[in-house]
CSV table of C-alpha atoms and ligand atoms in Angstrom, one decimal:
chain,number,residue,atom,x,y,z
A,64,MET,CA,93.1,55.4,44.8
A,65,ASN,CA,91.6,52.1,43.7
A,66,LYS,CA,91.6,50.6,40.2
A,67,ASN,CA,87.9,50.8,39.7
A,68,LYS,CA,86.4,52.3,36.6
A,69,PHE,CA,84.9,55.8,36.9
A,70,ALA,CA,81.4,57.0,36.1
A,71,LEU,CA,80.5,60.7,36.0
A,72,ILE,CA,76.8,61.4,36.6
A,73,THR,CA,75.2,64.8,36.2
A,74,GLY,CA,72.0,65.2,38.3
A,75,GLY,CA,73.3,62.4,40.5
A,76,SER,CA,71.9,63.7,43.7
A,77,ARG,CA,68.3,62.3,43.3
A,78,GLY,CA,65.8,60.7,41.0
A,79,ILE,CA,67.1,58.9,37.9
A,80,GLY,CA,70.7,60.0,38.4
A,81,PHE,CA,70.7,58.6,41.9
A,82,GLY,CA,69.1,55.3,40.7
A,83,ILE,CA,71.8,55.0,38.1
A,84,ALA,CA,74.5,55.9,40.6
A,85,THR,CA,73.3,53.0,42.8
A,86,THR,CA,73.4,50.5,40.0
A,87,LEU,CA,76.9,51.6,38.9
A,88,ALA,CA,78.1,51.5,42.5
A,89,LYS,CA,76.9,47.9,42.7
A,90,LYS,CA,78.9,47.2,39.6
A,91,GLY,CA,82.0,48.6,41.4
A,92,TYR,CA,82.3,51.9,39.6
A,93,ASN,CA,83.9,54.9,41.4
A,94,LEU,CA,81.4,57.8,41.1
A,95,GLY,CA,81.7,61.5,40.5
A,96,LEU,CA,78.4,63.2,41.1
A,97,ILE,CA,77.4,66.7,39.9
A,98,SER,CA,74.3,68.7,40.7
A,99,LYS,CA,73.4,72.2,41.7
A,100,ASN,CA,72.1,71.9,45.3
A,101,SER,CA,75.2,71.3,47.4
A,102,GLU,CA,73.5,70.1,50.6
A,103,ARG,CA,71.4,67.5,48.7
A,104,LEU,CA,74.4,66.4,46.7
A,105,HIS,CA,76.6,65.8,49.7
A,106,LEU,CA,73.9,63.8,51.4
A,107,ALA,CA,73.5,61.6,48.3
A,108,ALA,CA,77.3,61.1,48.0
A,109,LYS,CA,77.5,60.2,51.8
A,110,GLU,CA,74.7,57.7,51.5
A,111,LEU,CA,76.4,56.0,48.5
A,112,ALA,CA,79.8,56.0,50.2
A,113,ASN,CA,78.3,54.4,53.3
A,114,THR,CA,76.4,51.7,51.4
A,115,PHE,CA,79.3,50.9,49.0
A,116,PRO,CA,82.6,51.2,51.0
A,117,ASP,CA,84.7,49.6,48.3
A,118,ILE,CA,84.2,52.4,45.8
A,119,ASP,CA,85.3,56.1,45.8
A,120,VAL,CA,82.4,58.6,45.7
A,121,GLU,CA,83.1,62.3,45.1
A,122,CYS,CA,80.8,65.1,44.4
A,123,TYR,CA,81.1,68.7,43.0
A,124,SER,CA,78.3,71.2,43.1
A,125,ALA,CA,78.0,72.9,39.6
A,126,ASP,CA,75.4,74.2,37.3
A,127,VAL,CA,75.8,72.3,34.0
A,128,SER,CA,74.7,75.4,32.0
A,129,VAL,CA,77.8,77.2,33.1
A,130,THR,CA,80.8,76.0,31.0
A,131,ILE,CA,83.5,77.0,33.5
A,132,GLN,CA,81.8,75.2,36.4
A,133,VAL,CA,81.5,72.0,34.3
A,134,SER,CA,85.2,72.2,33.4
A,135,GLN,CA,86.2,72.8,37.1
A,136,ALA,CA,84.1,69.8,38.2
A,137,ILE,CA,85.7,67.5,35.7
A,138,ASP,CA,89.2,68.8,36.7
A,139,PHE,CA,88.3,68.1,40.3
A,140,PHE,CA,87.3,64.5,39.6
A,141,MET,CA,90.3,63.8,37.4
A,142,LYS,CA,92.7,64.5,40.2
A,143,ASN,CA,91.9,61.1,41.6
A,144,GLN,CA,90.7,59.2,38.5
A,145,LYS,CA,92.6,58.0,35.4
A,146,ASP,CA,89.8,58.0,32.8
A,147,ILE,CA,86.1,58.8,32.5
A,148,ASP,CA,84.7,55.3,31.6
A,149,VAL,CA,81.1,56.3,31.6
A,150,LEU,CA,79.2,59.6,31.4
A,151,ILE,CA,75.6,59.7,32.5
A,152,ASN,CA,74.4,63.0,31.0
A,153,ASN,CA,71.2,63.3,33.1
A,154,ALA,CA,70.8,66.7,34.7
A,155,GLY,CA,67.6,68.2,33.4
A,156,VAL,CA,64.4,70.2,34.3
A,157,LEU,CA,60.8,70.1,33.2
A,158,HIS,CA,58.3,72.9,32.6
A,159,THR,CA,55.0,72.3,31.0
A,160,GLY,CA,52.3,74.5,29.5
A,161,ALA,CA,50.7,75.6,26.3
A,162,ILE,CA,53.1,77.3,23.9
A,163,ASP,CA,51.0,80.4,23.4
A,164,SER,CA,51.2,81.2,27.2
A,165,PHE,CA,54.7,79.9,27.7
A,166,ASP,CA,57.0,82.7,28.8
A,167,LEU,CA,60.4,83.1,27.1
A,168,GLU,CA,62.3,83.2,30.4
A,169,THR,CA,61.0,79.8,31.4
A,170,TYR,CA,61.8,78.4,27.9
A,171,GLN,CA,65.3,79.9,28.1
A,172,SER,CA,65.8,78.1,31.5
A,173,LEU,CA,64.8,74.8,29.9
A,174,VAL,CA,67.2,75.3,27.0
A,175,MET,CA,70.0,76.4,29.3
A,176,THR,CA,69.9,73.2,31.4
A,177,ASN,CA,68.7,70.5,29.0
A,178,GLN,CA,70.4,71.7,25.9
A,179,ILE,CA,73.3,74.0,26.7
A,180,GLY,CA,74.1,72.0,29.9
A,181,SER,CA,74.1,68.7,27.9
A,182,PHE,CA,76.3,70.3,25.3
A,183,ASN,CA,78.8,71.6,27.9
A,184,VAL,CA,79.2,68.2,29.6
A,185,ILE,CA,79.3,66.1,26.4
A,186,LYS,CA,81.8,68.4,24.6
A,187,LEU,CA,84.3,68.2,27.5
A,188,VAL,CA,83.9,64.5,28.1
A,189,ALA,CA,83.8,63.4,24.5
A,190,SER,CA,87.2,65.0,23.8
A,191,ARG,CA,88.7,63.1,26.8
A,192,MET,CA,87.1,59.9,25.6
A,193,LYS,CA,88.5,60.4,22.1
A,194,GLU,CA,92.0,60.6,23.7
A,195,GLN,CA,91.3,57.5,25.9
A,196,LYS,CA,90.0,55.6,22.9
A,197,LYS,CA,87.3,54.1,25.1
A,198,GLY,CA,84.2,55.2,27.0
A,199,TYR,CA,80.4,55.2,27.0
A,200,ILE,CA,78.1,58.3,27.0
A,201,PHE,CA,74.5,57.9,28.0
A,202,ASN,CA,72.2,60.8,27.4
A,203,ILE,CA,69.0,60.7,29.5
A,204,ALA,CA,66.6,62.1,27.0
A,205,SER,CA,62.9,61.3,27.2
A,206,MET,CA,60.0,59.7,25.4
A,207,SER,CA,59.3,63.5,24.8
A,208,GLY,CA,62.5,63.4,22.7
A,209,LEU,CA,60.8,61.0,20.3
A,210,ARG,CA,57.2,62.2,20.2
A,211,ALA,CA,55.5,65.2,21.7
A,212,TRP,CA,52.4,65.5,23.9
A,213,ALA,CA,50.2,68.6,24.2
A,214,ASN,CA,51.7,71.1,26.7
A,215,TYR,CA,55.1,69.4,26.6
A,216,GLY,CA,56.3,71.2,23.5
A,217,ALA,CA,58.9,73.4,25.1
A,218,TYR,CA,60.4,70.5,27.0
A,219,ALA,CA,60.1,68.2,24.0
A,220,SER,CA,62.1,70.6,21.8
A,221,THR,CA,65.1,70.3,24.2
A,222,LYS,CA,64.9,66.5,24.3
A,223,PHE,CA,64.5,66.2,20.5
A,224,ALA,CA,67.6,68.3,20.3
A,225,LEU,CA,69.5,66.0,22.7
A,226,VAL,CA,68.5,62.8,20.8
A,227,GLY,CA,69.7,64.5,17.6
A,228,LEU,CA,73.0,65.5,19.2
A,229,GLY,CA,73.4,61.9,20.5
A,230,GLN,CA,72.7,60.4,17.1
A,231,SER,CA,75.4,62.5,15.4
A,232,LEU,CA,77.9,62.0,18.3
A,233,ARG,CA,77.4,58.2,18.2
A,234,LYS,CA,78.6,58.2,14.6
A,235,GLU,CA,81.5,60.6,15.3
A,236,MET,CA,82.7,58.5,18.2
A,237,LEU,CA,82.5,55.1,16.7
A,238,PRO,CA,86.0,55.2,15.2
A,239,TYR,CA,87.4,56.0,18.6
A,240,GLY,CA,85.8,53.0,20.4
A,241,VAL,CA,83.4,55.3,22.3
A,242,LYS,CA,79.7,54.3,22.5
A,243,VAL,CA,76.8,56.8,22.7
A,244,THR,CA,73.2,55.9,23.5
A,245,SER,CA,70.2,58.0,24.4
A,246,ILE,CA,67.7,56.6,26.9
A,247,CYS,CA,64.2,57.8,26.3
A,248,PRO,CA,61.9,56.9,29.2
A,249,GLY,CA,58.2,57.7,29.8
A,250,ALA,CA,57.1,58.6,33.3
A,251,VAL,CA,59.7,57.7,36.0
A,252,ALA,CA,59.0,57.9,39.7
A,253,THR,CA,61.0,61.0,40.7
A,254,ASP,CA,60.3,64.5,42.0
A,255,MET,CA,59.9,65.6,38.4
A,256,THR,CA,56.7,63.6,38.0
A,257,ALA,CA,55.3,64.1,41.5
A,258,ASP,CA,52.3,66.1,40.1
A,259,LEU,CA,51.4,63.4,37.5
A,260,ASP,CA,48.0,61.8,38.2
A,261,MET,CA,49.5,58.3,38.6
A,262,GLU,CA,50.4,56.1,41.4
A,263,GLU,CA,54.2,56.0,42.1
A,264,LYS,CA,54.3,52.2,41.8
A,265,ASP,CA,52.9,52.4,38.3
A,266,LYS,CA,55.7,54.6,37.1
A,267,ILE,CA,59.0,53.3,35.8
A,268,GLN,CA,61.4,53.1,38.8
A,269,PRO,CA,64.8,55.0,38.7
A,270,GLU,CA,66.6,51.7,39.3
A,271,ASP,CA,65.0,50.3,36.1
A,272,ILE,CA,66.9,52.9,34.1
A,273,GLY,CA,70.1,51.9,36.0
A,274,ARG,CA,69.5,48.2,35.1
A,275,LEU,CA,69.1,49.2,31.4
A,276,ILE,CA,72.4,51.0,31.5
A,277,SER,CA,74.1,48.1,33.2
A,278,CYS,CA,72.8,45.9,30.4
A,279,CYS,CA,74.2,48.2,27.7
A,280,LEU,CA,77.6,48.3,29.5
A,281,ASP,CA,77.7,44.5,29.4
A,282,MET,CA,77.3,44.3,25.6
A,283,SER,CA,80.2,43.3,23.3
A,284,HIS,CA,82.2,46.0,21.5
A,285,SER,CA,80.3,45.2,18.3
A,286,VAL,CA,77.0,46.5,19.6
A,287,SER,CA,76.1,50.2,19.1
A,288,ILE,CA,72.7,51.4,20.3
A,289,ASP,CA,71.4,54.7,19.0
A,290,TYR,CA,68.5,55.2,21.4
A,291,ILE,CA,66.2,53.1,23.6
A,292,PRO,CA,62.5,54.0,24.1
A,293,VAL,CA,61.3,52.9,27.5
A,294,GLU,CA,57.5,53.0,27.6
A,295,CYS,CA,55.6,53.2,30.9
A,296,SER,CA,53.1,50.3,30.7
A,297,SER,CA,50.3,52.4,32.3
A,298,LEU,CA,50.7,55.1,29.6
A,299,ALA,CA,51.4,53.0,26.6
B,1445,NAP,N1,61.1,61.6,35.7
B,1445,NAP,C1,60.7,61.3,34.5
B,1445,NAP,O1,59.6,60.9,34.2
B,1445,NAP,C2,61.6,61.5,33.3
B,1445,NAP,C3,61.3,60.9,32.1
B,1445,NAP,C4,62.1,61.0,31.0
B,1445,NAP,C5,63.3,61.7,31.1
B,1445,NAP,N2,63.6,62.3,32.3
B,1445,NAP,C6,64.9,63.1,32.3
B,1445,NAP,O2,65.7,62.4,33.3
B,1445,NAP,C7,66.6,63.4,33.9
B,1445,NAP,C8,66.5,63.3,35.4
B,1445,NAP,O3,65.2,63.5,35.8
B,1445,NAP,P1,64.6,63.2,37.2
B,1445,NAP,O4,63.2,62.7,37.0
B,1445,NAP,O5,65.6,62.3,37.9
B,1445,NAP,O6,64.6,64.7,37.8
B,1445,NAP,P2,64.8,65.2,39.3
B,1445,NAP,O7,64.4,64.2,40.3
B,1445,NAP,O8,64.1,66.5,39.3
B,1445,NAP,O9,66.4,65.4,39.4
B,1445,NAP,C9,67.0,66.3,38.5
B,1445,NAP,C10,68.5,66.2,38.8
B,1445,NAP,O10,69.1,67.1,37.9
B,1445,NAP,C11,69.9,68.1,38.6
B,1445,NAP,N3,69.9,69.4,37.9
B,1445,NAP,C12,68.9,70.1,37.5
B,1445,NAP,N4,69.3,71.2,36.9
B,1445,NAP,C13,70.7,71.2,37.0
B,1445,NAP,C14,71.7,72.1,36.6
B,1445,NAP,N5,71.4,73.2,35.9
B,1445,NAP,N6,73.0,71.8,36.9
B,1445,NAP,C15,73.3,70.6,37.5
B,1445,NAP,N7,72.3,69.8,38.0
B,1445,NAP,C16,71.0,70.1,37.7
B,1445,NAP,C17,69.2,68.2,40.0
B,1445,NAP,O11,70.0,68.7,40.9
B,1445,NAP,P3,69.5,69.5,42.2
B,1445,NAP,O12,69.2,68.4,43.2
B,1445,NAP,O13,70.7,70.3,42.6
B,1445,NAP,O14,68.3,70.3,41.8
B,1445,NAP,C18,68.8,66.7,40.2
B,1445,NAP,O15,70.0,66.0,40.7
B,1445,NAP,C19,66.2,64.7,33.3
B,1445,NAP,O16,67.0,65.1,32.2
B,1445,NAP,C20,64.8,64.5,32.8
B,1445,NAP,O17,64.4,65.4,31.8
B,1445,NAP,C21,62.8,62.2,33.4
């Protein structure tokens, strides 16, 4: 086991999570990746381990909406890591549509991953960070967590909830030396926005979110950032 710091990333197998994983790997963090699809997750972990041989990369396939699976994943990573220095609470799904035709089952699946999943991960990691008296929790919320567009209401309601949870948690954790920040991006070039009528190059790049997080991590202890809106210049 090396003495690198450790970052836990949910939804680390692709998209924004993978972009952040790459940035943190460059910074020398050991990585623990969680996502649902085991094959995709192992491929991502292998790619990072091959590119960054000086860090440890481990992965655990889990559904963040299932509390016991999140708990087992964290126990698995903590066999080889001392502390959780950074949490990237990123796993999420998007479904769009007008509210009057939105079916309850789809809404429940949004809430289960984006809200309950976030709660599961944050709750377990926050209690560890309180004991450690250090750590940084990033919630990957959305611009839809700050203002809502037509047909994004169901998704927006889960992201407004996450920003609210993060705001409260930031204050709760301050006395323990733990920072909490919500990142609220517009359109990012990932599978999630593949259907958006925009060129990929005009979207925010996943690595941009990684660079932003790197910047927050480099701030002095006296800086506490509640949330960061990241507008996409083509949509602003
Ligand atoms: N793309 C955007 O424009 C944008 C903008 C603002 C905010 N966001 C937010 O950023 C986060 C990442 O989005 P993305 O664009 O990178 O999406 P993505 O490319 O679709 O990737 C989503 C990631 O989350 C994982 N995941 C989904 N449901 C999960 C569950 N129940 N348990 C564990 N892992 C799960 C996926 O794992 P599998 O590979 O196993 O499916 C995948 O790793 C989401 O919270 C999203 O709401 C995205």
